[in-house]
Coordinates of C-alpha atoms in Angstrom, one line a residue:
M1 CA 9.8 -15.9 -8.4
P2 CA 11.1 -12.5 -9.2
L3 CA 13.4 -12.4 -12.2
T4 CA 16.3 -9.9 -12.2
Q5 CA 17.4 -10.5 -15.8
P6 CA 15.7 -8.7 -18.8
G7 CA 14.1 -10.6 -21.6
T8 CA 11.6 -13.5 -21.8
P9 CA 12.2 -16.1 -19.0
T10 CA 13.2 -19.6 -20.2
V11 CA 13.3 -22.9 -18.5
R12 CA 17.0 -22.6 -18.2
S13 CA 16.8 -19.2 -16.6
R14 CA 14.1 -20.4 -14.2
F15 CA 16.2 -23.3 -13.1
R16 CA 19.2 -21.0 -12.6
A17 CA 17.0 -18.5 -10.6
A18 CA 15.7 -21.4 -8.5
S19 CA 19.2 -22.7 -7.7
V20 CA 20.3 -19.2 -6.7
A21 CA 17.2 -18.6 -4.5
A22 CA 17.4 -22.0 -2.9
S23 CA 19.6 -20.8 -0.1
G24 CA 17.1 -18.2 1.0
P25 CA 14.0 -18.7 3.2
E26 CA 11.7 -18.6 0.2
G27 CA 13.7 -21.2 -1.6
R28 CA 13.7 -23.5 1.4
E29 CA 10.0 -23.1 1.6
R30 CA 9.5 -24.2 -2.1
L31 CA 11.9 -27.1 -1.6
L32 CA 10.0 -28.2 1.5
M33 CA 6.7 -28.0 -0.3
A34 CA 7.9 -29.9 -3.3
G35 CA 9.6 -32.5 -1.1
T36 CA 6.5 -33.0 1.1
A37 CA 4.2 -33.5 -2.0
L38 CA 6.6 -36.0 -3.5
A39 CA 7.0 -37.8 -0.1
V40 CA 3.2 -38.6 -0.3
V41 CA 3.8 -40.2 -3.7
L42 CA 6.7 -42.2 -2.4
V43 CA 4.8 -43.4 0.7
A44 CA 1.8 -44.5 -1.5
R45 CA 4.1 -46.1 -4.0
F46 CA 5.9 -47.9 -1.2
A47 CA 2.6 -49.2 0.3
L48 CA 1.3 -50.4 -3.0
G49 CA 4.6 -52.1 -3.9
L50 CA 4.7 -53.7 -0.4
V51 CA 1.2 -55.1 -0.8
A52 CA 2.1 -56.4 -4.2
L53 CA 5.3 -57.9 -2.8
V54 CA 3.4 -59.8 -0.1
G55 CA 0.9 -61.2 -2.7
S56 CA 3.7 -62.2 -5.1
A57 CA 5.7 -63.9 -2.3
V58 CA 2.7 -65.9 -1.2
G59 CA 2.1 -67.3 -4.7
F60 CA 5.8 -67.3 -5.8
S61 CA 6.9 -70.2 -8.0
V62 CA 10.3 -70.5 -9.8
T63 CA 8.7 -71.9 -12.9
A64 CA 6.3 -68.9 -13.0
F65 CA 9.1 -66.4 -12.9
P66 CA 11.8 -67.7 -15.4
S67 CA 13.1 -64.3 -16.5
G68 CA 15.6 -63.5 -13.6
F69 CA 15.7 -61.1 -10.7
V70 CA 13.5 -58.4 -12.2
A71 CA 10.5 -60.8 -12.4
T72 CA 10.9 -62.0 -8.8
P73 CA 8.7 -60.4 -6.1
V74 CA 11.6 -58.3 -4.8
G75 CA 12.5 -57.2 -8.3
Q76 CA 9.0 -56.3 -9.0
F77 CA 8.8 -54.3 -5.8
L78 CA 12.0 -52.3 -6.7
G79 CA 10.8 -51.9 -10.3
S80 CA 7.4 -50.5 -9.3
F81 CA 8.7 -48.4 -6.4
V82 CA 12.2 -47.1 -7.6
L83 CA 13.2 -48.0 -11.1
Y84 CA 10.2 -47.3 -13.4
P85 CA 8.7 -44.2 -11.6
F86 CA 12.1 -42.6 -11.0
P87 CA 11.8 -40.2 -14.0
F88 CA 8.5 -39.1 -12.7
Y89 CA 9.9 -38.3 -9.3
V90 CA 12.7 -36.2 -10.7
A91 CA 10.6 -34.3 -13.3
S92 CA 7.7 -33.5 -11.0
F93 CA 10.0 -32.4 -8.2
A94 CA 12.0 -30.1 -10.6
V95 CA 8.8 -28.6 -11.8
L96 CA 7.3 -27.9 -8.3
A97 CA 10.7 -26.6 -7.1
A98 CA 11.6 -24.3 -10.0
T99 CA 9.1 -23.6 -12.8
K100 CA 5.8 -24.0 -10.9
P101 CA 6.8 -23.4 -7.3
L102 CA 4.6 -23.8 -4.3
T103 CA 4.7 -21.8 -1.1
P104 CA 2.7 -22.2 2.2
R105 CA 0.9 -19.0 1.2
S106 CA -0.4 -20.3 -2.1
D107 CA -4.1 -20.8 -2.5
L108 CA -5.3 -24.3 -3.1
R109 CA -6.4 -23.6 -6.6
T110 CA -2.8 -22.7 -7.5
V111 CA -1.6 -25.7 -5.6
V112 CA -3.8 -28.1 -7.5
R113 CA -3.0 -26.5 -10.9
H114 CA 0.7 -26.6 -10.3
A115 CA 0.6 -30.2 -9.1
V116 CA -1.3 -31.3 -12.2
V117 CA 1.2 -29.6 -14.4
A118 CA 4.1 -31.3 -12.5
G119 CA 2.3 -34.6 -12.8
G120 CA 1.8 -34.1 -16.6
V121 CA 5.5 -33.3 -17.0
G122 CA 6.4 -36.4 -15.0
T123 CA 4.1 -38.5 -17.2
I124 CA 5.8 -37.1 -20.3
A125 CA 9.2 -38.0 -18.7
L126 CA 8.0 -41.6 -18.3
A127 CA 7.1 -41.8 -22.0
V128 CA 10.4 -40.3 -23.1
V129 CA 12.5 -42.7 -20.9
G130 CA 10.3 -45.6 -22.0
I131 CA 11.4 -45.2 -25.6
V132 CA 14.7 -47.2 -24.9
P133 CA 13.1 -50.3 -23.3
G134 CA 10.2 -50.1 -25.8
I135 CA 12.7 -50.3 -28.8
V136 CA 14.7 -53.0 -27.1
L137 CA 11.6 -55.2 -26.4
S138 CA 10.3 -54.5 -29.9
I139 CA 13.5 -55.7 -31.5
D140 CA 13.6 -58.8 -29.4
G141 CA 9.9 -59.7 -29.9
G142 CA 9.9 -58.8 -33.6
T143 CA 7.0 -56.3 -33.2
W144 CA 6.7 -52.6 -32.5
V145 CA 3.7 -53.0 -30.3
N146 CA 5.9 -52.9 -27.2
L147 CA 7.2 -49.4 -28.2
A148 CA 3.6 -48.2 -28.7
L149 CA 2.7 -49.5 -25.3
Y150 CA 5.7 -47.8 -23.6
L151 CA 4.8 -44.5 -25.2
T152 CA 1.1 -44.6 -24.4
T153 CA -0.7 -46.9 -22.1
I154 CA 2.1 -47.8 -19.7
P155 CA 3.2 -44.2 -18.9
L156 CA -0.4 -43.0 -18.8
S157 CA -1.5 -45.7 -16.4
A158 CA 1.3 -44.9 -14.0
G159 CA 1.3 -41.2 -14.6
I160 CA -2.4 -40.7 -13.8
V161 CA -2.1 -42.5 -10.5
D162 CA 1.1 -40.7 -9.5
T163 CA -0.4 -37.3 -10.6
A164 CA -3.4 -37.9 -8.3
L165 CA -1.1 -38.8 -5.5
L166 CA 1.0 -35.7 -6.2
V167 CA -2.0 -33.4 -6.1
A168 CA -3.1 -35.0 -2.8
G169 CA 0.4 -34.6 -1.5
A170 CA 0.6 -30.9 -2.5
V171 CA -2.7 -30.1 -0.9
L172 CA -1.7 -31.8 2.3
A173 CA 1.6 -29.9 2.3
R174 CA -0.3 -26.6 1.8
L175 CA -2.7 -27.4 4.7
W176 CA 0.1 -28.7 6.9
L177 CA 2.8 -26.0 6.3
G178 CA 0.4 -23.2 5.6
G179 CA -1.7 -23.8 8.7
G180 CA -5.0 -23.3 6.8
D181 CA -7.9 -25.5 7.5
G182 CA -10.9 -23.6 6.3
D183 CA -12.4 -22.1 3.2
E184 CA -10.1 -19.1 3.3
V185 CA -7.2 -21.2 1.8
W186 CA -9.2 -21.6 -1.4
A187 CA -9.4 -17.9 -1.9
V188 CA -7.8 -16.6 -5.1
E189 CA -5.3 -13.7 -4.8
P190 CA -7.0 -10.5 -5.9
G191 CA -6.2 -9.2 -9.3
P192 CA -5.1 -5.7 -10.3
R193 CA -8.7 -4.4 -10.6
D194 CA -9.7 -5.9 -7.3
A195 CA -6.7 -4.3 -5.6
E196 CA -7.6 -0.9 -7.1
A197 CA -11.3 -1.3 -6.0
E198 CA -10.1 -2.2 -2.5
A199 CA -7.9 0.9 -2.4
E200 CA -10.7 3.1 -3.5
A201 CA -13.0 1.6 -0.9
D202 CA -10.4 2.1 1.8
A203 CA -10.0 5.8 0.7
A204 CA -13.7 6.3 0.9
D205 CA -13.8 4.8 4.4
V206 CA -11.1 7.2 5.5
D207 CA -13.0 10.1 4.0
D208 CA -16.1 9.0 5.9
R209 CA -14.3 8.7 9.1
T210 CA -12.6 12.1 8.8
A211 CA -15.7 14.1 7.5
P212 CA -17.5 16.3 10.1
P213 CA -20.9 15.2 11.3
A214 CA -23.9 16.6 9.4
V215 CA -25.9 19.3 11.1
S216 CA -29.2 20.9 10.1
D217 CA -28.5 24.5 11.1
D218 CA -26.9 26.6 8.3
R219 CA -25.0 28.7 10.8
F220 CA -22.8 25.7 11.7
T221 CA -22.3 24.7 8.1
R222 CA -20.9 28.0 7.0
V223 CA -17.3 27.9 6.5
P224 CA -15.4 31.3 6.6
T225 CA -13.5 32.0 3.5
V226 CA -9.9 32.6 4.2
A227 CA -7.9 34.4 1.5
A228 CA -4.8 32.7 0.4
A229 CA -1.8 34.1 2.2
V230 CA 0.3 35.9 -0.4
P231 CA 3.4 37.9 0.3
S232 CA 2.6 41.6 0.5
A233 CA 4.8 44.7 0.1
P234 CA 6.2 46.1 3.3
V235 CA 4.1 49.0 4.7
A236 CA 6.2 52.1 5.5
P237 CA 5.5 53.6 8.9
P238 CA 3.9 57.2 8.8
E239 CA 6.4 60.0 9.0
R240 CA 6.5 61.9 12.2
P241 CA 7.2 65.6 12.4
V242 CA 10.7 66.4 13.6
V243 CA 10.5 68.4 16.8
P244 CA 13.7 69.8 18.2
A245 CA 14.7 68.7 21.6
H246 CA 15.1 72.3 23.0
P247 CA 13.0 74.8 20.9
T248 CA 14.4 78.4 20.6
P249 CA 12.1 81.0 22.2
A250 CA 10.8 83.7 19.9
P251 CA 12.5 87.1 20.4
D252 CA 10.6 89.8 22.4
D253 CA 9.1 92.8 20.5
W254 CA 10.5 96.0 22.1
S255 CA 9.4 98.4 19.4
R256 CA 6.7 99.9 21.5
F257 CA 9.2 101.2 24.0
A258 CA 11.3 103.2 21.4
P259 CA 11.5 107.1 21.8
P260 CA 9.4 109.2 19.4
A261 CA 11.1 110.4 16.3
E262 CA 12.7 114.0 16.3
P263 CA 10.9 116.6 14.2
S264 CA 12.7 117.3 10.9
G265 CA 13.7 120.8 9.6
D266 CA 10.9 120.9 7.1
D267 CA 8.4 121.0 9.8
R268 CA 9.9 124.2 11.2

């Protein structure tokens, strides 16, 4: 369950986060998984109590059950099915729904581990609740053996059976809601290193698929080197000579047609 609050998560924060997320699809999946696992325990408890009820009713005698309604076959049935294991129901359901949630996509190793933890918490709840009747019976009987029994053997005998039923119910819920019926549901989710290795393998596969086929001729393996395109300075166009549109014709030389010079006086 993703936590949005900083700091170390506590049991209270997990229960608060579970109550907030219960309205979403993931929360409904977790509640359905926990309810299905607990329903198996209830069905098994009901069947066992019903068989005990039939046996007690057949051999029922008023003198053999002098202590009132609780000792009658109906009272024993209600006690074994509802009254005594009720703390186990509440504690295990809370653990599976909040602190150790299960989803249809969880692998079965996680399902079994979380169910065992929930059953252990439920067994501890039976021992805690059994303190009150243990003290009362110890005071009435004048011995503290009853308190020791309500703290050890009685909750353990009931908790072990209910934990086994809870594990079976969680596995059935995973197989039923998750739709898995093969060995793939026992697969463990890959860790960080496995995920990195898979990513590297995928990258190598992509490189292999995109690489050109190998050829033996060197002429096909030569790759022309292309210089990196860098911005160059603009090249100025060559200067062209300026030619006038209408060139002026050169003047004609008429000096050869000039008259000869007159003789001077000194020549006389």
